[in-house]
Short mmCIF file of C-alpha atoms in Angstrom, two decimals:
data_model
loop_
_atom_site.label_atom_id
_atom_site.label_comp_id
_atom_site.label_asym_id
_atom_site.label_seq_id
_atom_site.Cartn_x
_atom_site.Cartn_y
_atom_site.Cartn_z
CA GLY A 1 -10.29 31.72 56.55
CA GLU A 2 -9.80 32.95 52.83
CA GLU A 3 -9.82 30.68 49.77
CA LEU A 4 -5.95 30.32 48.34
CA SER A 5 -5.73 30.25 45.38
CA LEU A 6 -3.11 27.45 43.77
CA VAL A 7 -0.16 28.44 41.51
CA SER A 8 -0.48 28.46 37.93
CA PHE A 9 2.51 26.69 37.34
CA THR A 10 4.30 23.48 38.11
CA GLY A 11 7.23 22.60 40.69
CA THR A 12 7.45 22.77 44.98
CA HIS A 13 6.10 25.68 46.38
CA THR A 14 6.13 26.16 50.37
CA PHE A 15 3.33 28.14 51.84
CA HIS A 16 4.08 29.98 55.19
CA PHE A 17 1.03 31.77 57.15
CA ARG A 18 -0.15 32.31 60.93
CA ALA A 19 -3.42 33.81 62.46
CA VAL A 20 -4.32 36.88 64.18
CA ASP A 21 -7.18 38.16 66.39
CA ASN A 22 -9.13 41.33 66.71
CA THR A 23 -6.74 42.97 69.34
CA GLY A 24 -3.97 41.73 67.38
CA ASN A 25 -2.47 38.25 69.38
CA LYS A 26 -0.89 36.40 66.48
CA SER A 27 -0.28 32.49 66.52
CA PRO A 28 3.25 31.13 65.79
CA VAL A 29 3.80 31.15 61.93
CA GLY A 30 2.90 27.82 60.49
CA SER A 31 3.46 26.06 57.06
CA PHE A 32 3.83 23.80 54.24
CA THR A 33 5.16 22.23 51.16
CA MET A 34 2.59 21.19 48.44
CA PHE A 35 3.78 20.48 44.70
CA SER A 36 1.71 22.50 42.07
CA ASP A 37 0.80 20.09 38.64
CA SER A 38 -0.38 22.28 35.32
CA ASN A 39 1.74 20.25 32.41
CA PRO A 40 -0.19 17.69 30.67
CA PRO A 41 2.93 14.49 30.04
CA ALA A 42 4.71 14.08 27.00
CA THR A 43 3.39 11.04 24.59
CA THR A 44 5.97 9.02 21.75
CA ILE A 45 5.37 6.53 19.69
CA SER A 46 7.57 3.87 18.07
CA PHE A 47 7.92 0.66 16.11
CA SER A 48 10.03 -2.28 16.23
CA GLY A 49 11.37 -3.63 12.99
CA LEU A 50 12.31 -1.87 10.03
CA THR A 51 10.61 1.39 9.27
CA ASN A 52 10.25 3.64 6.39
CA SER A 53 9.08 7.27 7.33
CA SER A 54 7.33 9.30 4.66
CA PRO A 55 5.77 13.08 4.89
CA ASN A 56 2.21 11.40 4.99
CA GLY A 57 3.33 8.78 8.02
CA PHE A 58 4.75 5.03 8.94
CA TYR A 59 5.60 1.94 6.87
CA ILE A 60 6.03 -1.01 8.98
CA LEU A 61 5.84 -4.68 8.45
CA PRO A 62 3.39 -6.44 8.99
CA GLY A 63 3.63 -7.53 12.95
CA SER A 64 5.27 -4.68 13.43
CA GLN A 65 4.85 -4.08 17.59
CA ILE A 66 3.47 -0.51 18.42
CA SER A 67 4.90 1.25 21.25
CA LEU A 68 3.71 4.08 23.23
CA ASN A 69 6.19 5.29 25.37
CA ALA A 70 5.36 8.61 27.91
CA THR A 71 6.80 11.18 30.69
CA ASP A 72 5.41 13.61 33.11
CA PRO A 73 8.25 15.24 35.28
CA GLY A 74 5.39 16.04 37.43
CA SER A 75 2.97 14.53 39.59
CA GLY A 76 3.65 10.83 36.64
CA VAL A 77 1.79 9.10 34.09
CA LYS A 78 -0.97 7.65 35.10
CA HIS A 79 -3.21 6.37 32.24
CA LYS A 80 -1.51 5.91 28.12
CA LEU A 81 -4.31 6.09 26.06
CA TYR A 82 -4.09 4.89 21.99
CA ASN A 83 -7.50 4.70 19.72
CA VAL A 84 -7.21 2.95 16.22
CA ASP A 85 -9.04 3.79 13.31
CA ASN A 86 -11.71 5.40 15.62
CA ASN A 87 -12.73 2.78 16.95
CA GLY A 88 -12.36 4.58 20.43
CA TYR A 89 -9.52 4.91 23.42
CA GLN A 90 -8.22 2.18 25.07
CA ASN A 91 -5.55 1.57 27.69
CA TYR A 92 -2.06 1.44 26.45
CA ILE A 93 -1.24 -2.01 29.31
CA SER A 94 1.48 -3.56 26.28
CA PRO A 95 3.56 -3.04 22.85
CA PHE A 96 0.43 -3.77 20.37
CA THR A 97 0.41 -5.25 16.36
CA ILE A 98 -2.48 -4.10 13.79
CA ASP A 99 -2.04 -7.74 11.41
CA SER A 100 -2.25 -7.80 7.62
CA PRO A 101 0.05 -7.43 4.99
CA GLN A 102 -0.71 -4.05 3.27
CA SER A 103 -3.66 -1.68 4.36
CA LEU A 104 -3.70 1.84 5.84
CA HIS A 105 -3.92 2.95 9.70
CA THR A 106 -5.11 5.88 12.27
CA ILE A 107 -3.66 5.86 14.97
CA LYS A 108 -4.63 8.28 17.37
CA TYR A 109 -2.74 8.82 21.42
CA ARG A 110 -2.61 10.84 24.57
CA SER A 111 -1.21 10.63 27.95
CA ILE A 112 -3.18 11.42 31.59
CA ASP A 113 -0.90 12.18 34.31
CA TYR A 114 -2.10 12.10 38.22
CA ALA A 115 -3.21 15.81 38.52
CA GLY A 116 -5.60 15.06 35.51
CA ASN A 117 -3.39 17.25 32.84
CA LEU A 118 -4.66 15.85 29.86
CA GLU A 119 -2.17 16.07 26.99
CA ILE A 120 -3.21 17.13 23.22
CA GLU A 121 -4.58 14.16 20.70
CA HIS A 122 -1.23 13.15 18.49
CA VAL A 123 -2.66 11.52 14.79
CA THR A 124 0.13 9.39 12.72
CA ASN A 125 -0.57 7.61 10.11
CA ILE A 126 0.84 3.65 9.59
CA LEU A 127 1.11 1.89 5.91
CA ILE A 128 1.69 -1.95 6.79
CA ASP A 129 3.90 -3.19 4.30
CA GLY A 130 4.13 -6.87 3.36
CA THR A 131 4.27 -7.08 -0.37
CA SER A 132 7.36 -6.85 -2.70
CA PRO A 133 7.54 -4.35 -5.75
CA VAL A 134 7.45 -5.40 -9.60
CA THR A 135 9.83 -5.30 -11.67
CA THR A 136 9.64 -5.26 -16.24
CA ILE A 137 12.05 -5.26 -18.39
CA SER A 138 12.08 -4.58 -21.99
CA PHE A 139 14.40 -4.36 -24.61
CA SER A 140 16.34 -1.85 -27.33
CA ASN A 141 17.69 -2.37 -30.09
CA VAL A 142 16.34 -5.66 -30.75
CA SER A 143 14.19 -8.22 -32.94
CA THR A 144 11.14 -10.61 -32.58
CA ALA A 145 11.15 -14.47 -33.49
CA SER A 146 8.24 -17.21 -34.34
CA GLY A 147 7.52 -18.15 -30.39
CA PHE A 148 8.15 -14.86 -29.56
CA GLN A 149 12.24 -15.40 -28.80
CA VAL A 150 13.61 -11.98 -28.55
CA ILE A 151 16.68 -11.58 -30.80
CA ALA A 152 19.46 -8.96 -30.30
CA LYS A 153 23.75 -8.75 -30.22
CA ASN A 154 26.36 -7.05 -28.61
CA SER A 155 25.23 -3.45 -29.93
CA SER A 156 21.33 -4.30 -27.88
CA THR A 157 20.55 -3.44 -24.35
CA PHE A 158 17.80 -4.50 -21.92
CA HIS A 159 15.86 -2.06 -19.02
CA LEU A 160 14.09 -2.76 -15.90
CA SER A 161 11.88 -0.79 -14.06
CA ALA A 162 9.94 -1.67 -10.57
CA ASN A 163 7.18 0.16 -9.07
CA ASP A 164 6.37 -0.60 -5.64
CA PHE A 165 2.90 0.82 -3.91
CA GLY A 166 3.89 0.91 -0.42
CA SER A 167 7.63 1.77 1.14
CA GLY A 168 9.02 2.21 -2.06
CA VAL A 169 11.95 0.76 -4.26
CA GLN A 170 14.92 0.33 -2.75
CA ALA A 171 17.42 -1.31 -5.34
CA ILE A 172 16.71 -3.82 -8.36
CA ILE A 173 19.37 -6.49 -8.94
CA TYR A 174 19.18 -8.49 -12.00
CA ARG A 175 23.06 -11.17 -12.91
CA ILE A 176 23.12 -12.59 -17.31
CA ASP A 177 23.95 -16.42 -16.60
CA ASN A 178 25.47 -17.85 -13.39
CA GLY A 179 27.56 -13.92 -12.90
CA THR A 180 27.47 -12.35 -10.10
CA GLU A 181 24.50 -9.89 -8.80
CA GLN A 182 24.45 -6.24 -9.04
CA ALA A 183 22.39 -3.35 -8.74
CA TYR A 184 20.94 -1.76 -11.70
CA THR A 185 21.10 1.30 -12.15
CA THR A 186 21.00 2.07 -16.39
CA PRO A 187 20.53 0.15 -19.62
CA VAL A 188 22.35 -3.18 -19.93
CA SER A 189 24.48 -3.89 -22.83
CA PHE A 190 25.19 -7.34 -24.02
CA ALA A 191 28.38 -6.67 -25.20
CA GLY A 192 30.87 -9.09 -25.13
CA LEU A 193 28.00 -12.04 -24.55
CA ALA A 194 28.67 -15.00 -27.24
CA ASP A 195 26.13 -16.31 -29.45
CA GLY A 196 23.48 -18.20 -28.35
CA ASN A 197 20.71 -18.39 -25.61
CA HIS A 198 21.25 -16.17 -22.21
CA THR A 199 18.85 -15.46 -19.56
CA ILE A 200 18.32 -12.62 -17.51
CA TYR A 201 17.74 -13.23 -13.79
CA TYR A 202 16.00 -10.24 -11.74
CA TYR A 203 14.35 -8.99 -8.81
CA SER A 204 13.50 -5.97 -6.90
CA ILE A 205 13.88 -4.90 -3.18
CA ASP A 206 11.73 -2.47 -1.46
CA LYS A 207 13.06 -0.38 2.12
CA LEU A 208 11.09 -3.26 3.96
CA VAL A 209 13.51 -5.23 2.49
CA ASN A 210 10.32 -7.26 0.88
CA PHE A 211 11.90 -9.25 -1.84
CA GLU A 212 10.59 -10.02 -4.79
CA ASN A 213 10.59 -13.21 -6.10
CA ILE A 214 12.89 -13.36 -9.09
CA ARG A 215 11.84 -13.11 -12.92
CA SER A 216 14.16 -14.36 -16.05
CA ASN A 217 13.75 -13.41 -19.84
CA THR A 218 16.01 -15.42 -21.91
CA VAL A 219 17.47 -14.23 -25.02
CA TYR A 220 20.04 -15.75 -28.06
CA ILE A 221 22.67 -12.72 -29.05
CA ASP A 222 23.13 -13.76 -32.98
CA ASN A 223 26.31 -11.68 -33.85
CA ALA A 224 27.52 -13.58 -37.45
CA ASN A 225 26.67 -11.97 -40.45
CA PRO A 226 25.05 -14.27 -43.01
CA VAL A 227 27.36 -16.81 -45.15
CA LEU A 228 26.44 -17.65 -49.50
CA SER A 229 28.13 -21.02 -49.84
CA ASP A 230 26.59 -24.54 -52.48
CA LEU A 231 26.70 -21.96 -55.80
CA SER A 232 26.62 -25.00 -58.14
CA ALA A 233 25.37 -26.44 -60.99
CA ALA A 234 22.38 -28.76 -60.82
CA PRO A 235 23.30 -32.35 -62.99
CA LEU A 236 22.21 -32.26 -66.18
CA VAL A 237 19.13 -34.00 -67.30
CA ILE A 238 18.84 -35.36 -70.55
CA PHE A 239 14.54 -36.04 -72.38
CA PRO A 240 14.66 -38.74 -74.63
CA GLY A 241 13.83 -38.03 -78.02
CA LEU A 242 13.95 -34.34 -77.54
CA PRO A 243 16.42 -32.50 -79.86
CA PHE A 244 19.75 -32.00 -77.83
CA ASP A 245 19.90 -28.37 -77.79
CA ASN A 246 16.12 -28.00 -76.64
CA SER A 247 17.23 -30.85 -74.15
CA ALA A 248 18.83 -29.70 -71.33
CA LEU A 249 17.56 -27.62 -68.71
CA ILE A 250 20.12 -26.23 -66.15
CA SER A 251 19.65 -25.24 -63.00
CA PHE A 252 21.48 -24.20 -59.81
CA GLN A 253 20.65 -23.81 -55.86
CA LEU A 254 21.47 -21.01 -53.42
CA ASN A 255 22.35 -22.21 -49.93
CA LYS A 256 22.46 -19.79 -47.22
CA THR A 257 24.11 -20.74 -43.85
CA GLU A 258 25.11 -19.13 -40.57
#
């Protein structure tokens, strides 16, 4: 008998055959159907909870479940395989996690079907981000009194900036005293605040909704101009035994109030 080459593309094929002897006698035509599979599976990766994608990979929260899904229209998926940080491939059975508050990891994954077609390796980088941003405050047109208290006036402003070494800053939030929380976009003026102490509360949120603990700074608003008062002569003092015209000491007191 002769060997036949199987077709090299995926699909269902029917083969017809018969035998012929040396005198030309032919057997009845026989047939059989077979399925040829030369295409590997296709595997995708997904994450539970909030994620944030970047050109370098995905940011995920601690405890996020990592899932693999594979399809194969031919012989079917036999195994899904994954490899975390080059520690060797293992069979994927169910979603898994990587327990770490803030770290970078590399996941490789691929699948193989029942015909032995092995998918090319996929590589995805993930950064587990469980750390909140850090916000700082600065002031313009202010002075500092003893004890490092900030002295401001209505024309003064404060500035907020935040850094996040994971998924990135989503928003900076602030409020003054018991006012309503607002999203910070540009420097904020103290215009309209009464003289006295006022407290600024502020924090940031990253793109995975990690909240920073609320920070605060107190400033003293002083818009009052100095006032001169009590410009008066001190009591006349007479020293006995001295000529009167040389014995009078006249003084005055200058008081400043605000």
